[in-house]
mmCIF file with all atom_site columns, C-alpha atoms in Angstrom:
data_model
loop_
_atom_site.group_PDB
_atom_site.id
_atom_site.type_symbol
_atom_site.label_atom_id
_atom_site.label_alt_id
_atom_site.label_comp_id
_atom_site.label_asym_id
_atom_site.label_entity_id
_atom_site.label_seq_id
_atom_site.pdbx_PDB_ins_code
_atom_site.Cartn_x
_atom_site.Cartn_y
_atom_site.Cartn_z
_atom_site.occupancy
_atom_site.B_iso_or_equiv
_atom_site.pdbx_formal_charge
_atom_site.auth_seq_id
_atom_site.auth_comp_id
_atom_site.auth_asym_id
_atom_site.auth_atom_id
_atom_site.pdbx_PDB_model_num
ATOM 1  C CA . UNK A 1 1  ? -32.426 96.555  93.482  1.00 0.00 ? 1261 UNK A CA 1
ATOM 2  C CA . UNK A 1 2  ? -36.219 95.948  92.670  1.00 0.00 ? 1262 UNK A CA 1
ATOM 3  C CA . UNK A 1 3  ? -38.850 98.723  92.813  1.00 0.00 ? 1263 UNK A CA 1
ATOM 4  C CA . UNK A 1 4  ? -42.603 96.432  92.918  1.00 0.00 ? 1264 UNK A CA 1
ATOM 5  C CA . UNK A 1 5  ? -45.525 97.638  90.401  1.00 0.00 ? 1265 UNK A CA 1
ATOM 6  C CA . UNK A 1 6  ? -49.626 97.317  90.788  1.00 0.00 ? 1266 UNK A CA 1
ATOM 7  C CA . UNK A 1 7  ? -51.462 97.976  87.948  1.00 0.00 ? 1267 UNK A CA 1
ATOM 8  C CA . UNK A 1 8  ? -53.922 101.115 88.777  1.00 0.00 ? 1268 UNK A CA 1
ATOM 9  C CA . UNK A 1 9  ? -57.368 100.717 88.581  1.00 0.00 ? 1269 UNK A CA 1
ATOM 10 C CA . UNK A 1 10 ? -59.416 101.550 86.115  1.00 0.00 ? 1270 UNK A CA 1
ATOM 11 C CA . UNK A 1 11 ? -56.432 102.156 84.011  1.00 0.00 ? 1271 UNK A CA 1
ATOM 12 C CA . UNK A 1 12 ? -54.930 99.392  82.437  1.00 0.00 ? 1272 UNK A CA 1
ATOM 13 C CA . UNK A 1 13 ? -51.300 98.444  81.237  1.00 0.00 ? 1273 UNK A CA 1
ATOM 14 C CA . UNK A 1 14 ? -50.636 101.809 83.958  1.00 0.00 ? 1274 UNK A CA 1
ATOM 15 C CA . UNK A 1 15 ? -48.424 100.431 86.979  1.00 0.00 ? 1275 UNK A CA 1
ATOM 16 C CA . UNK A 1 16 ? -46.872 102.900 90.334  1.00 0.00 ? 1276 UNK A CA 1
ATOM 17 C CA . UNK A 1 17 ? -44.420 101.694 92.539  1.00 0.00 ? 1277 UNK A CA 1
ATOM 18 C CA . UNK A 1 18 ? -45.646 100.727 95.835  1.00 0.00 ? 1278 UNK A CA 1
ATOM 19 C CA . UNK A 1 19 ? -43.900 102.231 99.128  1.00 0.00 ? 1279 UNK A CA 1
ATOM 20 C CA . UNK A 1 20 ? -43.030 101.269 101.741 1.00 0.00 ? 1280 UNK A CA 1
ATOM 21 C CA . UNK A 1 21 ? -43.290 103.274 104.687 1.00 0.00 ? 1281 UNK A CA 1
ATOM 22 C CA . UNK A 1 22 ? -40.298 102.786 107.593 1.00 0.00 ? 1282 UNK A CA 1
ATOM 23 C CA . UNK A 1 23 ? -40.986 105.091 110.621 1.00 0.00 ? 1283 UNK A CA 1
ATOM 24 C CA . UNK A 1 24 ? -38.068 106.274 112.305 1.00 0.00 ? 1284 UNK A CA 1
ATOM 25 C CA . UNK A 1 25 ? -39.392 108.406 115.152 1.00 0.00 ? 1285 UNK A CA 1
ATOM 26 C CA . UNK A 1 26 ? -42.500 109.841 117.248 1.00 0.00 ? 1286 UNK A CA 1
ATOM 27 C CA . UNK A 1 27 ? -42.461 113.578 118.253 1.00 0.00 ? 1287 UNK A CA 1
ATOM 28 C CA . UNK A 1 28 ? -42.453 114.061 122.044 1.00 0.00 ? 1288 UNK A CA 1
ATOM 29 C CA . UNK A 1 29 ? -45.706 116.035 123.276 1.00 0.00 ? 1289 UNK A CA 1
ATOM 30 C CA . UNK A 1 30 ? -47.387 115.581 119.783 1.00 0.00 ? 1290 UNK A CA 1
ATOM 31 C CA . UNK A 1 31 ? -45.278 118.940 118.901 1.00 0.00 ? 1291 UNK A CA 1
ATOM 32 C CA . UNK A 1 32 ? -45.854 118.732 114.871 1.00 0.00 ? 1292 UNK A CA 1
ATOM 33 C CA . UNK A 1 33 ? -42.651 117.152 113.499 1.00 0.00 ? 1293 UNK A CA 1
ATOM 34 C CA . UNK A 1 34 ? -41.486 120.135 111.262 1.00 0.00 ? 1294 UNK A CA 1
ATOM 35 C CA . UNK A 1 35 ? -40.583 121.888 114.537 1.00 0.00 ? 1295 UNK A CA 1
ATOM 36 C CA . UNK A 1 36 ? -38.818 119.298 116.573 1.00 0.00 ? 1296 UNK A CA 1
ATOM 37 C CA . UNK A 1 37 ? -35.669 118.326 114.111 1.00 0.00 ? 1297 UNK A CA 1
ATOM 38 C CA . UNK A 1 38 ? -33.386 116.705 115.726 1.00 0.00 ? 1298 UNK A CA 1
ATOM 39 C CA . UNK A 1 39 ? -29.551 115.952 115.228 1.00 0.00 ? 1299 UNK A CA 1
ATOM 40 C CA . UNK A 1 40 ? -30.937 111.814 113.304 1.00 0.00 ? 1300 UNK A CA 1
ATOM 41 C CA . UNK A 1 41 ? -33.139 113.651 111.430 1.00 0.00 ? 1301 UNK A CA 1
ATOM 42 C CA . UNK A 1 42 ? -30.036 115.018 110.041 1.00 0.00 ? 1302 UNK A CA 1
ATOM 43 C CA . UNK A 1 43 ? -28.450 111.953 110.258 1.00 0.00 ? 1303 UNK A CA 1
ATOM 44 C CA . UNK A 1 44 ? -31.321 110.005 108.049 1.00 0.00 ? 1304 UNK A CA 1
ATOM 45 C CA . UNK A 1 45 ? -31.403 112.818 105.458 1.00 0.00 ? 1305 UNK A CA 1
ATOM 46 C CA . UNK A 1 46 ? -27.341 111.869 104.973 1.00 0.00 ? 1306 UNK A CA 1
ATOM 47 C CA . UNK A 1 47 ? -27.574 108.289 105.303 1.00 0.00 ? 1307 UNK A CA 1
ATOM 48 C CA . UNK A 1 48 ? -31.013 108.651 102.610 1.00 0.00 ? 1308 UNK A CA 1
ATOM 49 C CA . UNK A 1 49 ? -28.610 111.294 99.973  1.00 0.00 ? 1309 UNK A CA 1
ATOM 50 C CA . UNK A 1 50 ? -25.497 108.632 100.223 1.00 0.00 ? 1310 UNK A CA 1
ATOM 51 C CA . UNK A 1 51 ? -27.421 105.005 100.269 1.00 0.00 ? 1311 UNK A CA 1
ATOM 52 C CA . UNK A 1 52 ? -30.743 105.643 98.805  1.00 0.00 ? 1312 UNK A CA 1
ATOM 53 C CA . UNK A 1 53 ? -31.005 104.587 94.509  1.00 0.00 ? 1313 UNK A CA 1
ATOM 54 C CA . UNK A 1 54 ? -33.867 105.117 93.834  1.00 0.00 ? 1314 UNK A CA 1
ATOM 55 C CA . UNK A 1 55 ? -36.840 107.906 94.831  1.00 0.00 ? 1315 UNK A CA 1
ATOM 56 C CA . UNK A 1 56 ? -38.038 108.192 98.474  1.00 0.00 ? 1316 UNK A CA 1
ATOM 57 C CA . UNK A 1 57 ? -40.452 110.868 100.151 1.00 0.00 ? 1317 UNK A CA 1
ATOM 58 C CA . UNK A 1 58 ? -40.284 112.375 103.860 1.00 0.00 ? 1318 UNK A CA 1
ATOM 59 C CA . UNK A 1 59 ? -43.292 112.553 106.314 1.00 0.00 ? 1319 UNK A CA 1
ATOM 60 C CA . UNK A 1 60 ? -45.363 115.844 105.756 1.00 0.00 ? 1320 UNK A CA 1
ATOM 61 C CA . UNK A 1 61 ? -43.720 118.499 109.011 1.00 0.00 ? 1321 UNK A CA 1
ATOM 62 C CA . UNK A 1 62 ? -47.613 118.516 110.436 1.00 0.00 ? 1322 UNK A CA 1
ATOM 63 C CA . UNK A 1 63 ? -47.713 114.712 111.439 1.00 0.00 ? 1323 UNK A CA 1
ATOM 64 C CA . UNK A 1 64 ? -46.449 113.945 115.073 1.00 0.00 ? 1324 UNK A CA 1
ATOM 65 C CA . UNK A 1 65 ? -44.267 110.527 113.237 1.00 0.00 ? 1325 UNK A CA 1
ATOM 66 C CA . UNK A 1 66 ? -41.571 110.596 111.362 1.00 0.00 ? 1326 UNK A CA 1
ATOM 67 C CA . UNK A 1 67 ? -41.253 108.058 108.589 1.00 0.00 ? 1327 UNK A CA 1
ATOM 68 C CA . UNK A 1 68 ? -39.796 107.488 104.698 1.00 0.00 ? 1328 UNK A CA 1
ATOM 69 C CA . UNK A 1 69 ? -41.761 105.992 101.667 1.00 0.00 ? 1329 UNK A CA 1
ATOM 70 C CA . UNK A 1 70 ? -39.425 104.363 99.578  1.00 0.00 ? 1330 UNK A CA 1
ATOM 71 C CA . UNK A 1 71 ? -40.273 103.162 95.942  1.00 0.00 ? 1331 UNK A CA 1
ATOM 72 C CA . UNK A 1 72 ? -37.202 100.185 96.183  1.00 0.00 ? 1332 UNK A CA 1
ATOM 73 C CA . UNK A 1 73 ? -37.564 97.739  98.205  1.00 0.00 ? 1333 UNK A CA 1
ATOM 74 C CA . UNK A 1 74 ? -33.770 97.286  99.107  1.00 0.00 ? 1334 UNK A CA 1
ATOM 75 C CA . UNK A 1 75 ? -33.984 100.703 100.098 1.00 0.00 ? 1335 UNK A CA 1
ATOM 76 C CA . UNK A 1 76 ? -36.226 100.429 102.868 1.00 0.00 ? 1336 UNK A CA 1
ATOM 77 C CA . UNK A 1 77 ? -34.855 97.399  103.780 1.00 0.00 ? 1337 UNK A CA 1
ATOM 78 C CA . UNK A 1 78 ? -31.469 98.608  104.399 1.00 0.00 ? 1338 UNK A CA 1
ATOM 79 C CA . UNK A 1 79 ? -32.797 101.406 106.048 1.00 0.00 ? 1339 UNK A CA 1
ATOM 80 C CA . UNK A 1 80 ? -34.863 99.784  108.681 1.00 0.00 ? 1340 UNK A CA 1
ATOM 81 C CA . UNK A 1 81 ? -31.801 97.358  109.673 1.00 0.00 ? 1341 UNK A CA 1
ATOM 82 C CA . UNK A 1 82 ? -29.577 100.834 109.852 1.00 0.00 ? 1342 UNK A CA 1
ATOM 83 C CA . UNK A 1 83 ? -32.587 103.011 111.909 1.00 0.00 ? 1343 UNK A CA 1
ATOM 84 C CA . UNK A 1 84 ? -34.688 100.716 113.538 1.00 0.00 ? 1344 UNK A CA 1
#
C-alpha cells in the first residue's frame, strides 16, 4: 500500500495525499448521477467496502460521470483493473 504525498504551497512541512481518479461509468441523456443509480453502482460500493484500506471519495451526484478518487495508489490500480 502506497500513498503518494505532495507538499502544500505556502505551508512548508504539510503534505497532502495525491488523489487518483478512476471513471467507471457515464450517465445517459445528461441525467445527474444521483438520479441514475444502477446495479453496477451497488457492486462498486460493495467492492470498495471490502477491498479498500485507505480513504476513497465518490463523485458528487450533480455530475454526469461516475468516478472514485483514491488516496492509495494500490487501491486505485486494483479498482481500475476490476471495473474498467
